[in-house]
């Protein structure tokens, strides 16, 4: 917009300021901004009654209003910049997970523009699988019969519709996985572990991509920074020859054999104990029980032959175990000399001399 000179020095000064501000910033067409306010003020001065001109106090008051408006507009711009800064900061925080080994609970799927992402489950043996999809209120909106699935990881096959075939609105939907290996349907834990491969957005919310699955950063249960990109070989080698302690000993199964000695644990008193063995997906693969007569106060050992509850050999890989008793839990802490380094799934583990157990760097509780 061009404003003609009026011959009034004060008015020309305001006009000049307006044109300068217009060159620096253009207001949104649908909003009344400070430029629009100034335009109306200039027009009012141009069209005032020359026999009854505006009082100086009125003019000053309108200029004060304009100044207040400008401050509010600048404050709004500052808040927009601050919000953008927070958004960028959040994304930078997520970038710190890139390349790290993480574990997280995955119990929801995202629907965006009719596309479904996020459903996942893992089986330790062949099983018939059913998936119940639920809405925000916890009501089942659809039951998915996935059929017989083989051992390993699988994505949930859902088309984003309810039982009646109606397309569901964009949003997040919880799900529960039930598996039947021949002993009835039991709910499976849905935990995914692996390296963070990227960051993806669904419904304007950021997720970590782990094994092709979207993982909410808030659902992470562990973050381990022990791969070659983040830890030099020299720092790992520094543990060789030292005695370390850990309460997270790891079992390694290779070619159907469990490396190292029997599983050991300590009891504060003589009582029955239940040893539960889990795979890297936190799926229970075997339960071993010892009665009170067979147990002793102090150190106990049990043998595991790498056979699962189904009577078949488990897959090669990493496993861990827990010990439960009537009075609480048994201690599985070990303290041994480190004699080697083992590479498993792209990560480095320390090898203990006597038991043959593996220890992650993050699992070390003491170094002697």
Coordinates of C-alpha atoms in Angstrom, one line a residue:
X1 CA 0.0 0.0 0.0
X2 CA 1.3 3.5 -0.9
X3 CA 0.4 6.5 1.3
X4 CA 0.6 10.0 -0.2
X5 CA 2.3 12.9 1.5
X6 CA -0.2 15.3 3.1
X7 CA 2.1 18.2 3.8
X8 CA 1.7 17.6 7.5
X9 CA 5.2 17.0 8.9
X10 CA 4.0 14.8 11.8
X11 CA 1.7 12.8 9.5
X12 CA 4.5 12.4 7.0
X13 CA 6.8 11.1 9.8
X14 CA 4.2 8.5 10.8
X15 CA 3.8 7.5 7.1
X16 CA 7.5 7.1 6.7
X17 CA 7.6 4.9 9.8
X18 CA 4.8 2.8 8.5
X19 CA 6.4 2.2 5.1
X20 CA 9.6 1.3 6.8
X21 CA 7.8 -1.3 9.0
X22 CA 6.0 -2.6 6.0
X23 CA 9.2 -3.3 4.2
X24 CA 10.5 -5.3 7.2
X25 CA 7.5 -7.4 8.0
X26 CA 4.2 -8.2 6.2
X27 CA 1.2 -9.1 8.4
X28 CA -0.9 -12.2 7.7
X29 CA -3.8 -11.4 5.4
X30 CA -6.4 -12.8 7.7
X31 CA -5.2 -11.1 10.9
X32 CA -5.3 -7.5 12.1
X33 CA -1.8 -6.7 13.1
X34 CA 0.2 -3.6 14.0
X35 CA 0.4 -2.5 10.4
X36 CA -3.4 -2.5 10.0
X37 CA -3.7 -0.5 13.2
X38 CA -1.2 2.1 11.9
X39 CA -3.0 2.2 8.6
X40 CA -6.3 3.1 10.3
X41 CA -4.6 5.7 12.4
X42 CA -3.1 7.4 9.3
X43 CA -6.4 7.3 7.5
X44 CA -8.1 8.8 10.6
X45 CA -5.6 11.7 10.5
X46 CA -6.1 12.2 6.7
X47 CA -9.8 12.4 7.0
X48 CA -10.3 14.3 10.2
X49 CA -12.5 17.4 10.2
X50 CA -10.1 20.4 9.6
X51 CA -12.5 22.6 11.7
X52 CA -12.4 20.1 14.6
X53 CA -9.1 18.4 14.5
X54 CA -8.1 15.6 16.8
X55 CA -6.9 16.7 20.2
X56 CA -3.2 16.1 21.1
X57 CA -4.2 13.9 24.0
X58 CA -6.4 11.7 21.8
X59 CA -3.6 11.3 19.3
X60 CA -1.1 10.4 22.1
X61 CA -3.5 7.9 23.5
X62 CA -3.8 6.2 20.1
X63 CA 0.0 6.2 19.7
X64 CA 0.2 4.5 23.1
X65 CA -2.3 1.9 22.0
X66 CA -0.2 1.3 18.9
X67 CA 2.9 0.9 21.0
X68 CA 1.2 -1.6 23.3
X69 CA 0.0 -3.5 20.2
X70 CA 3.5 -3.7 18.8
X71 CA 4.8 -5.1 22.1
X72 CA 2.1 -7.8 22.2
X73 CA 2.9 -8.7 18.6
X74 CA 6.6 -9.0 19.3
X75 CA 5.8 -11.0 22.4
X76 CA 3.8 -13.4 20.3
X77 CA 6.6 -13.8 17.9
X78 CA 9.0 -14.5 20.8
X79 CA 6.7 -17.2 22.1
X80 CA 6.5 -18.8 18.6
X81 CA 10.3 -18.9 18.5
X82 CA 10.5 -20.4 22.0
X83 CA 8.0 -23.1 21.0
X84 CA 10.0 -23.9 17.9
X85 CA 13.2 -24.0 20.0
X86 CA 11.6 -26.5 22.4
X87 CA 10.6 -28.7 19.5
X88 CA 14.0 -28.6 18.0
X89 CA 15.6 -29.4 21.4
X90 CA 13.3 -32.4 21.8
X91 CA 14.4 -33.7 18.4
X92 CA 18.0 -33.2 19.3
X93 CA 17.5 -35.2 22.5
X94 CA 16.1 -38.1 20.4
X95 CA 19.1 -38.0 18.0
X96 CA 21.3 -38.9 21.0
X97 CA 19.7 -42.4 20.9
X98 CA 20.9 -43.0 17.3
X99 CA 23.2 -46.1 17.1
X100 CA 22.6 -47.1 20.7
X101 CA 21.2 -50.5 21.9
X102 CA 17.8 -50.0 23.5
X103 CA 15.0 -52.1 24.9
X104 CA 11.4 -50.8 25.1
X105 CA 7.9 -52.0 25.6
X106 CA 5.8 -51.9 22.5
X107 CA 2.1 -52.2 23.2
X108 CA 0.5 -49.7 20.9
X109 CA -0.1 -49.0 17.2
X110 CA -0.4 -45.7 15.5
X111 CA -3.1 -45.0 12.8
X112 CA -2.3 -42.0 10.5
X113 CA -4.2 -41.3 7.3
X114 CA -5.4 -44.9 7.3
X115 CA -1.9 -46.3 7.6
X116 CA -1.0 -48.5 10.6
X117 CA 2.4 -48.8 12.2
X118 CA 4.0 -50.0 15.4
X119 CA 2.5 -53.5 16.0
X120 CA 5.1 -56.1 17.0
X121 CA 5.5 -59.4 18.9
X122 CA 8.2 -62.1 19.2
X123 CA 7.8 -65.9 19.7
X124 CA 10.2 -68.3 21.3
X125 CA 8.5 -71.2 19.6
X126 CA 5.8 -71.8 17.0
X127 CA 2.3 -70.7 18.2
X128 CA -1.2 -69.8 17.2
X129 CA -1.5 -66.0 17.7
X130 CA -4.5 -63.7 18.5
X131 CA -4.1 -60.0 18.8
X132 CA -6.8 -57.8 20.6
X133 CA -6.8 -54.2 19.5
X134 CA -8.2 -51.7 22.0
X135 CA -9.3 -48.1 22.1
X136 CA -8.6 -45.4 24.7
X137 CA -11.2 -46.8 27.0
X138 CA -9.7 -50.3 26.9
X139 CA -12.6 -51.8 24.9
X140 CA -11.6 -54.3 22.3
X141 CA -12.5 -52.9 18.9
X142 CA -11.1 -55.8 16.9
X143 CA -9.7 -59.3 17.4
X144 CA -7.0 -60.3 14.8
X145 CA -6.5 -63.9 14.1
X146 CA -2.8 -64.0 13.0
X147 CA -2.8 -67.8 12.5
X148 CA 0.2 -70.0 13.2
X149 CA 3.4 -68.1 13.5
X150 CA 7.0 -69.4 13.6
X151 CA 9.7 -68.7 16.1
X152 CA 11.0 -65.1 15.9
X153 CA 9.8 -61.5 15.5
X154 CA 6.6 -60.6 13.7
X155 CA 4.6 -57.4 12.8
X156 CA 0.9 -57.2 13.7
X157 CA -1.2 -57.4 10.6
X158 CA -4.0 -54.8 11.1
X159 CA -5.8 -52.7 8.4
X160 CA -6.9 -50.0 10.8
X161 CA -10.6 -50.9 10.9
X162 CA -12.9 -52.2 13.7
X163 CA -14.9 -55.4 13.8
X164 CA -17.6 -53.8 11.5
X165 CA -15.0 -52.7 8.9
X166 CA -15.2 -49.1 9.9
X167 CA -12.0 -47.1 9.5
X168 CA -10.6 -46.0 12.8
X169 CA -9.7 -42.3 13.5
X170 CA -6.1 -41.3 13.5
X171 CA -4.5 -41.9 16.9
X172 CA -2.8 -44.5 19.2
X173 CA -4.4 -47.9 19.9
X174 CA -3.2 -50.4 22.5
X175 CA -3.0 -54.1 21.7
X176 CA -2.4 -57.4 23.5
X177 CA -0.9 -60.5 22.0
X178 CA -2.1 -64.0 23.0
X179 CA -0.2 -67.1 22.0
X180 CA -1.1 -70.8 22.2
X181 CA 1.8 -73.3 22.0
X182 CA -0.5 -76.2 22.9
X183 CA -1.3 -75.3 26.5
X184 CA -3.9 -72.6 26.0
X185 CA -3.6 -68.9 25.1
X186 CA -1.3 -66.8 27.3
X187 CA -0.5 -63.1 26.9
X188 CA 3.0 -62.4 25.6
X189 CA 5.2 -59.5 26.7
X190 CA 5.8 -57.2 23.7
X191 CA 9.4 -55.9 24.2
X192 CA 11.7 -55.0 21.4
X193 CA 15.5 -54.7 21.7
X194 CA 18.1 -53.6 19.2
X195 CA 19.9 -50.7 17.7
X196 CA 18.1 -47.4 17.1
X197 CA 18.1 -47.0 13.3
X198 CA 16.3 -43.7 13.0
X199 CA 13.5 -41.4 14.1
X200 CA 10.0 -41.4 12.6
X201 CA 7.0 -39.2 13.1
X202 CA 3.4 -40.5 13.5
X203 CA 0.5 -38.2 14.3
X204 CA 3.1 -35.4 14.8
X205 CA 4.8 -37.4 17.6
X206 CA 8.4 -38.6 17.3
X207 CA 9.3 -42.3 17.7
X208 CA 12.6 -44.3 17.7
X209 CA 12.9 -46.9 14.9
X210 CA 14.1 -50.2 16.3
X211 CA 14.1 -53.3 14.0
X212 CA 11.6 -51.5 11.9
X213 CA 9.2 -50.9 14.8
X214 CA 8.2 -47.5 16.2
X215 CA 9.1 -47.3 19.9
X216 CA 7.9 -44.5 22.2
X217 CA 11.0 -43.0 23.9
X218 CA 9.0 -42.9 27.2
X219 CA 8.6 -46.7 27.0
X220 CA 12.4 -47.5 27.0
X221 CA 13.5 -49.9 29.8
X222 CA 17.2 -49.8 29.0
X223 CA 19.7 -47.8 26.9
X224 CA 23.2 -49.3 26.4
X225 CA 26.0 -47.4 24.6
X226 CA 28.5 -50.2 24.1
X227 CA 28.8 -50.6 20.3
X228 CA 31.9 -50.0 18.4
X229 CA 30.9 -46.5 17.3
X230 CA 30.6 -45.3 20.9
X231 CA 33.2 -47.3 22.8
X232 CA 36.7 -47.8 21.7
X233 CA 38.3 -51.3 21.8
X234 CA 41.0 -49.9 24.1
X235 CA 38.5 -49.0 26.8
X236 CA 37.0 -52.5 26.7
X237 CA 40.5 -54.1 26.8
X238 CA 41.3 -52.2 29.9
X239 CA 39.0 -54.6 31.9
X240 CA 41.1 -57.6 30.9
X241 CA 42.9 -59.1 34.0
X242 CA 40.7 -57.1 36.4
X243 CA 38.1 -58.6 38.7
X244 CA 34.6 -57.2 38.2
X245 CA 31.3 -57.7 39.9
X246 CA 27.9 -57.9 38.3
X247 CA 24.3 -58.8 39.3
X248 CA 23.4 -59.3 35.6
X249 CA 25.3 -62.4 34.4
X250 CA 24.4 -63.3 30.8
X251 CA 24.2 -66.8 29.4
X252 CA 25.4 -67.6 25.9
X253 CA 23.9 -70.5 23.9
X254 CA 25.9 -71.5 20.8
X255 CA 25.4 -74.6 18.7
X256 CA 22.8 -75.7 21.2
X257 CA 25.2 -75.6 24.2
X258 CA 25.2 -73.2 27.2
X259 CA 28.7 -71.8 27.6
X260 CA 30.4 -71.9 30.9
X261 CA 29.4 -73.6 34.2
X262 CA 26.0 -74.3 35.8
X263 CA 23.7 -71.5 36.8
X264 CA 24.7 -70.3 40.3
X265 CA 22.8 -68.3 43.0
X266 CA 23.0 -67.6 46.7
X267 CA 20.2 -68.1 49.2
X268 CA 20.1 -66.4 52.6
X269 CA 18.3 -69.5 54.1
X270 CA 17.5 -73.0 53.0
X271 CA 14.2 -72.9 51.1
X272 CA 12.7 -73.8 47.8
X273 CA 13.6 -71.7 44.8
X274 CA 12.4 -71.2 41.2
X275 CA 14.8 -70.3 38.5
X276 CA 13.4 -68.6 35.4
X277 CA 15.3 -68.2 32.2
X278 CA 14.5 -65.5 29.7
X279 CA 15.7 -64.8 26.2
X280 CA 16.8 -61.4 24.9
X281 CA 13.1 -60.5 24.2
X282 CA 12.2 -61.0 27.8
X283 CA 10.2 -64.1 26.9
X284 CA 10.3 -66.9 29.5
X285 CA 11.8 -70.0 27.9
X286 CA 12.4 -72.3 30.8
X287 CA 11.5 -72.7 34.5
X288 CA 13.5 -74.9 36.9
X289 CA 12.4 -75.6 40.4
X290 CA 14.3 -77.0 43.3
X291 CA 12.6 -78.0 46.6
X292 CA 13.7 -77.0 50.1
X293 CA 15.5 -80.3 50.7
X294 CA 17.7 -79.9 47.6
X295 CA 18.5 -76.3 48.4
X296 CA 21.2 -75.1 50.8
X297 CA 21.9 -71.9 52.6
X298 CA 24.6 -70.1 50.6
X299 CA 25.7 -71.0 47.1
X300 CA 23.5 -73.3 44.9
X301 CA 23.8 -74.4 41.3
X302 CA 21.4 -75.8 38.7
X303 CA 22.1 -77.2 35.3
X304 CA 20.3 -75.9 32.2
X305 CA 20.8 -77.9 29.0
X306 CA 19.5 -75.2 26.6
X307 CA 16.1 -76.9 26.4
X308 CA 12.9 -74.8 26.6
X309 CA 9.7 -75.6 28.4
X310 CA 8.3 -77.1 25.2
X311 CA 11.0 -79.8 25.2
X312 CA 12.8 -78.4 22.2
X313 CA 16.3 -76.8 22.1
X314 CA 16.2 -73.0 22.3
X315 CA 17.8 -70.9 19.6
X316 CA 21.4 -69.7 19.8
X317 CA 21.7 -66.3 21.5
X318 CA 21.9 -64.5 24.8
X319 CA 19.8 -65.4 27.8
X320 CA 19.5 -64.3 31.5
X321 CA 17.9 -65.8 34.6
X322 CA 16.2 -64.8 37.8
X323 CA 15.8 -66.7 41.1
X324 CA 12.5 -66.4 43.1
X325 CA 12.0 -67.8 46.7
X326 CA 9.2 -67.7 49.2
X327 CA 11.1 -65.0 51.2
X328 CA 12.0 -62.9 48.1
X329 CA 14.7 -63.4 45.5
X330 CA 18.0 -65.2 45.4
X331 CA 21.2 -63.4 44.6
X332 CA 22.8 -64.1 41.2
X333 CA 25.7 -61.7 41.7
X334 CA 29.2 -62.9 40.6
X335 CA 32.6 -61.5 41.1
X336 CA 35.3 -62.9 38.7
X337 CA 38.4 -62.0 36.7
X338 CA 37.8 -60.8 33.1
X339 CA 39.7 -63.0 30.6
X340 CA 38.3 -62.1 27.3
X341 CA 35.9 -60.1 25.0
X342 CA 33.0 -61.6 23.1
X343 CA 31.1 -59.9 20.3
X344 CA 27.4 -60.7 20.2
X345 CA 24.9 -59.0 17.8
X346 CA 27.4 -56.2 17.1
X347 CA 27.9 -55.5 20.8
X348 CA 30.9 -56.2 23.1
X349 CA 30.7 -58.3 26.3
X350 CA 33.3 -59.2 28.9
X351 CA 33.9 -62.9 29.5
X352 CA 34.4 -64.1 33.1
X353 CA 37.1 -66.6 33.8
X354 CA 35.5 -69.2 36.0
X355 CA 31.8 -69.3 35.1
X356 CA 32.1 -68.3 31.5
X357 CA 29.3 -65.8 31.9
X358 CA 29.1 -62.7 29.8
X359 CA 28.8 -59.2 31.2
X360 CA 27.8 -56.0 29.5
X361 CA 29.7 -52.8 30.3
X362 CA 26.5 -51.3 31.7
X363 CA 26.0 -54.4 34.0
X364 CA 29.3 -53.9 35.9
X365 CA 28.6 -53.0 39.6
X366 CA 32.3 -52.8 40.8
X367 CA 35.8 -53.1 39.5
X368 CA 38.6 -54.4 41.8

